[in-house]
Coordinates of C-alpha atoms in Angstrom, one line a residue:
M1 CA 0.0 0.0 0.0
T2 CA 1.1 3.6 -0.6
D3 CA 2.0 5.9 2.2
N4 CA -1.2 7.8 1.9
T5 CA -3.3 4.7 1.9
T6 CA -1.5 3.5 5.1
R7 CA -1.9 7.0 6.6
L8 CA -5.7 7.0 5.9
L9 CA -6.1 3.6 7.5
E10 CA -4.2 4.7 10.5
I11 CA -6.4 7.8 10.8
M12 CA -9.5 5.7 10.7
A13 CA -8.2 3.3 13.3
K14 CA -7.4 6.3 15.6
L15 CA -10.9 7.7 15.1
R16 CA -12.4 4.3 16.2
D17 CA -9.9 3.9 19.1
P18 CA -12.0 3.5 22.3
Q19 CA -9.1 5.3 24.1
G20 CA -9.2 8.9 22.7
G21 CA -11.1 8.3 19.5
C22 CA -13.9 10.4 18.1
P23 CA -17.2 9.8 20.0
W24 CA -19.3 10.1 16.9
D25 CA -17.2 7.6 14.9
L26 CA -17.2 5.2 17.8
E27 CA -21.0 5.2 17.8
Q28 CA -21.3 4.2 14.2
D29 CA -22.0 0.7 12.7
F30 CA -22.6 -0.6 9.2
A31 CA -26.3 0.4 9.2
T32 CA -25.7 4.0 10.3
I33 CA -22.9 4.6 7.8
A34 CA -24.8 3.2 4.8
P35 CA -26.9 6.3 4.2
H36 CA -23.8 8.5 4.3
T37 CA -22.2 6.2 1.7
I38 CA -25.2 6.7 -0.6
E39 CA -25.0 10.5 -0.1
E40 CA -21.3 10.6 -0.9
A41 CA -21.9 8.6 -4.1
Y42 CA -24.5 11.1 -5.2
E43 CA -22.1 14.0 -4.4
V44 CA -19.5 12.3 -6.7
A45 CA -22.0 12.1 -9.5
D46 CA -23.0 15.8 -8.9
A47 CA -19.4 16.9 -9.0
I48 CA -18.9 15.1 -12.3
L49 CA -22.0 16.7 -13.7
S50 CA -20.7 20.1 -12.8
G51 CA -17.4 19.5 -14.6
D52 CA -15.4 20.6 -11.6
M53 CA -12.6 18.0 -11.5
M54 CA -11.1 19.4 -8.2
A55 CA -14.5 18.8 -6.7
V56 CA -14.6 15.3 -8.2
K57 CA -11.2 14.6 -6.5
D58 CA -12.5 15.9 -3.2
E59 CA -15.8 13.9 -3.4
L60 CA -14.0 10.7 -4.4
G61 CA -11.9 11.1 -1.3
D62 CA -15.0 11.3 0.8
L63 CA -16.3 8.2 -0.9
L64 CA -13.1 6.3 -0.4
F65 CA -13.3 7.2 3.3
Q66 CA -16.6 5.3 3.5
T67 CA -14.8 2.1 2.3
V68 CA -12.1 2.7 4.9
F69 CA -14.8 3.1 7.6
Y70 CA -16.4 -0.2 6.7
A71 CA -13.0 -1.9 6.5
Q72 CA -12.1 -0.7 10.1
M73 CA -15.4 -1.9 11.5
G74 CA -15.0 -5.2 9.7
K75 CA -11.5 -5.6 11.1
E76 CA -12.7 -4.9 14.6
R77 CA -15.3 -7.7 14.3
G78 CA -12.8 -10.1 12.7
L79 CA -14.7 -10.2 9.4
F80 CA -12.4 -8.5 6.9
D81 CA -10.0 -5.5 6.5
F82 CA -9.1 -3.1 3.8
D83 CA -6.6 -5.5 2.2
A84 CA -9.2 -8.2 2.0
I85 CA -11.6 -5.9 0.3
A86 CA -9.0 -4.8 -2.2
G87 CA -8.0 -8.4 -2.8
H88 CA -11.5 -9.6 -3.3
I89 CA -12.3 -6.9 -6.0
A90 CA -8.9 -7.6 -7.6
D91 CA -9.7 -11.3 -7.9
K92 CA -13.2 -10.5 -9.3
M93 CA -11.9 -8.1 -11.9
I94 CA -9.3 -10.6 -13.1
R95 CA -12.0 -13.3 -13.2
R96 CA -14.4 -11.1 -15.2
H97 CA -11.7 -9.9 -17.7
P98 CA -10.2 -13.2 -19.1
H99 CA -9.7 -11.3 -22.4
V100 CA -7.2 -9.1 -20.6
F101 CA -5.7 -11.4 -18.0
G102 CA -6.4 -14.8 -19.7
E103 CA -6.6 -16.3 -23.2
V104 CA -10.2 -15.3 -24.1
S105 CA -10.5 -13.2 -27.2
V106 CA -12.9 -10.2 -27.2
N107 CA -12.9 -7.9 -30.3
T108 CA -15.4 -5.1 -29.5
A109 CA -16.9 -3.3 -26.5
D110 CA -20.2 -4.9 -27.2
D111 CA -18.6 -8.4 -27.2
Q112 CA -17.0 -7.5 -23.8
V113 CA -20.4 -6.4 -22.3
K114 CA -22.0 -9.7 -23.5
H115 CA -19.1 -11.7 -22.1
W116 CA -19.2 -9.8 -18.8
E117 CA -22.9 -10.4 -18.4
E118 CA -22.5 -14.1 -19.1
L119 CA -19.9 -14.3 -16.4
K120 CA -22.1 -12.5 -13.9
A121 CA -25.1 -14.7 -14.9
R122 CA -23.0 -17.8 -14.1
E123 CA -22.0 -16.3 -10.7
R124 CA -25.6 -15.6 -9.9
A125 CA -26.7 -19.1 -10.9
E126 CA -24.0 -20.6 -8.7
K127 CA -25.1 -18.3 -5.8
A128 CA -28.8 -19.3 -6.3
A129 CA -27.9 -23.0 -6.4
A130 CA -25.9 -22.7 -3.2
S131 CA -28.9 -21.0 -1.5
G132 CA -31.4 -23.5 -2.8
I133 CA -33.6 -20.7 -4.3
P134 CA -34.8 -21.1 -7.9
P135 CA -32.7 -18.8 -10.2
S136 CA -34.2 -15.8 -12.0
A137 CA -33.1 -13.5 -14.8
L138 CA -33.7 -10.7 -12.3
D139 CA -31.4 -12.1 -9.5
G140 CA -28.8 -9.8 -8.1
I141 CA -30.6 -6.5 -8.8
T142 CA -30.5 -4.6 -5.5
P143 CA -33.9 -3.6 -4.1
G144 CA -32.4 -0.6 -2.4
L145 CA -31.3 1.1 -5.7
P146 CA -32.9 4.4 -6.7
A147 CA -36.2 3.5 -8.3
L148 CA -35.3 4.8 -11.8
T149 CA -31.9 3.0 -11.7
R150 CA -33.5 -0.2 -10.6
A151 CA -36.2 0.1 -13.3
V152 CA -33.5 0.3 -16.0
K153 CA -31.7 -2.7 -14.6
L154 CA -34.9 -4.8 -14.4
Q155 CA -35.8 -3.9 -17.9
K156 CA -32.3 -4.6 -19.3
R157 CA -32.2 -8.0 -17.5
A158 CA -35.6 -8.9 -18.9
A159 CA -34.6 -7.8 -22.4
R160 CA -31.7 -10.2 -22.4
V161 CA -34.2 -13.1 -22.4
G162 CA -36.4 -11.5 -25.0
F163 CA -39.0 -9.7 -22.9
D164 CA -38.6 -6.3 -24.5
W165 CA -40.2 -3.8 -26.9
T166 CA -38.0 -3.5 -30.1
R167 CA -39.0 0.0 -31.3
A168 CA -39.3 3.4 -29.5
D169 CA -42.7 4.0 -31.2
E170 CA -44.1 0.9 -29.6
I171 CA -43.1 2.3 -26.2
L172 CA -44.6 5.6 -27.0
D173 CA -47.9 3.8 -27.7
K174 CA -47.6 2.1 -24.3
I175 CA -46.9 5.5 -22.7
E176 CA -50.1 6.9 -24.2
E177 CA -52.0 3.9 -23.0
E178 CA -50.6 4.4 -19.5
I179 CA -51.5 8.1 -19.6
G180 CA -55.1 7.2 -20.5
E181 CA -55.3 4.7 -17.6
L182 CA -53.9 7.3 -15.2
R183 CA -56.3 10.0 -16.5
A184 CA -59.2 7.5 -16.0
E185 CA -58.3 6.9 -12.4
I186 CA -57.9 10.6 -11.6
K187 CA -61.3 11.3 -13.1
A188 CA -63.0 8.4 -11.3
A189 CA -66.0 9.4 -9.1
T190 CA -64.3 7.8 -6.1
M191 CA -60.6 8.5 -6.8
E192 CA -58.4 6.1 -4.9
K193 CA -54.9 7.3 -4.2
A194 CA -53.5 3.8 -4.2
R195 CA -54.8 3.1 -7.7
V196 CA -53.6 6.5 -9.0
Q197 CA -50.2 5.8 -7.5
D198 CA -50.1 2.4 -9.2
E199 CA -51.0 3.9 -12.6
L200 CA -48.4 6.7 -12.1
G201 CA -45.8 4.1 -11.3
D202 CA -46.7 2.2 -14.6
L203 CA -46.3 5.5 -16.5
L204 CA -42.9 6.2 -15.0
F205 CA -41.8 2.6 -15.7
A206 CA -42.8 3.0 -19.4
L207 CA -40.9 6.4 -19.6
V208 CA -37.8 4.6 -18.2
N209 CA -38.3 2.0 -20.9
L210 CA -38.3 4.7 -23.6
A211 CA -35.2 6.3 -22.1
R212 CA -33.4 2.9 -22.2
R213 CA -34.5 2.3 -25.8
L214 CA -33.1 5.7 -26.8
D215 CA -29.8 4.9 -24.9
I216 CA -30.5 7.7 -22.3
D217 CA -29.9 7.1 -18.6
P218 CA -33.2 8.4 -17.0
E219 CA -31.4 9.2 -13.7
T220 CA -28.9 11.4 -15.5
A221 CA -31.7 13.0 -17.6
L222 CA -33.8 13.8 -14.5
R223 CA -30.7 15.0 -12.6
G224 CA -30.0 17.4 -15.5
T225 CA -33.6 18.6 -15.4
N226 CA -33.5 19.2 -11.7
H227 CA -30.4 21.4 -12.2
K228 CA -32.2 23.2 -15.0
F229 CA -35.3 23.8 -12.8
D230 CA -33.1 25.0 -9.9
R231 CA -31.3 27.5 -12.2
R232 CA -34.5 28.8 -13.9
F233 CA -36.4 29.2 -10.7
R234 CA -33.6 31.2 -9.1
F235 CA -33.8 33.4 -12.1
V236 CA -37.5 33.9 -11.5
E237 CA -36.8 34.7 -7.8
Q238 CA -34.0 37.2 -8.5
N239 CA -36.1 39.1 -11.1
L240 CA -39.1 39.2 -8.8
E241 CA -36.8 40.6 -6.1
A242 CA -35.6 43.3 -8.5
Q243 CA -39.2 44.3 -8.8
G244 CA -39.7 44.3 -5.1
K245 CA -41.8 41.1 -5.2
K246 CA -41.6 37.6 -3.9
P247 CA -42.9 34.3 -5.5
E248 CA -45.6 34.0 -2.8
T249 CA -46.9 37.5 -3.5
S250 CA -46.8 37.1 -7.3
T251 CA -49.2 35.5 -9.7
L252 CA -48.5 32.3 -11.6
E253 CA -48.7 34.3 -14.8
E254 CA -46.0 36.7 -13.6
M255 CA -43.7 33.8 -12.7
E256 CA -44.4 31.9 -15.9
S257 CA -43.5 35.0 -17.9
L258 CA -40.1 35.2 -16.2
W259 CA -39.7 31.4 -16.6
V260 CA -40.1 31.8 -20.4
E261 CA -37.5 34.7 -20.2
A262 CA -35.1 32.4 -18.4
K263 CA -35.5 29.8 -21.1
K264 CA -34.9 32.4 -23.9
T265 CA -31.8 33.7 -22.0
E266 CA -30.3 30.2 -21.8
R267 CA -30.9 29.5 -25.4
G268 CA -29.3 32.7 -26.4
M269 CA -26.1 31.9 -24.4

């Protein structure tokens, strides 16, 4: 290990030392740290989206620290340490890249993806056999993933066994069908929130399918739209303030007018 890696592990050990360590760090366990890990991963993605490479370096450090935290807790319980984690992923990467570290020949990136998935499918089948649970094409897709991301993974896995629309226009037809069903539930005399929620979920799932067919990551697309909304709404607020107004004391028409102006300003940039 490099000096900085050793130094980081020593810092983590000191933070968890019952004699003089940090009270907050000592109170943590795997379950309490997990939400922080998810947050740090999102912060890495956000830094990448912003294009600020120094921020990316900083956020990657924070994310690495999460792994170091888990490694220290695992070491304390006699489960694993940082070296074991690194060794495990190194072994896995070598196993999954026989075209690089072995004698298998792969000519294109698409061939590599196919080979990678075949290896992962074999590993999932072995795991299912060991557990005595019937294997499924959907095995290994983490339930705790963000809903949009999990929807993409579910659809991709189903598509590999032929359960998939082949054209974008077919998915658009399905989206229109789902919109009709959602509209019908909303207009129902006794609107039931659970049924509306169910139909809305179907619509979102169909939209994810369209994004996948168009080779667009829906999570990235929505993240970009969130940034765009944030930017444009701040433009509306700032311009209202220049007029001595606030959003809560303005009409929707006034705010919509400024929203359109924000869009025109961006397109003219």
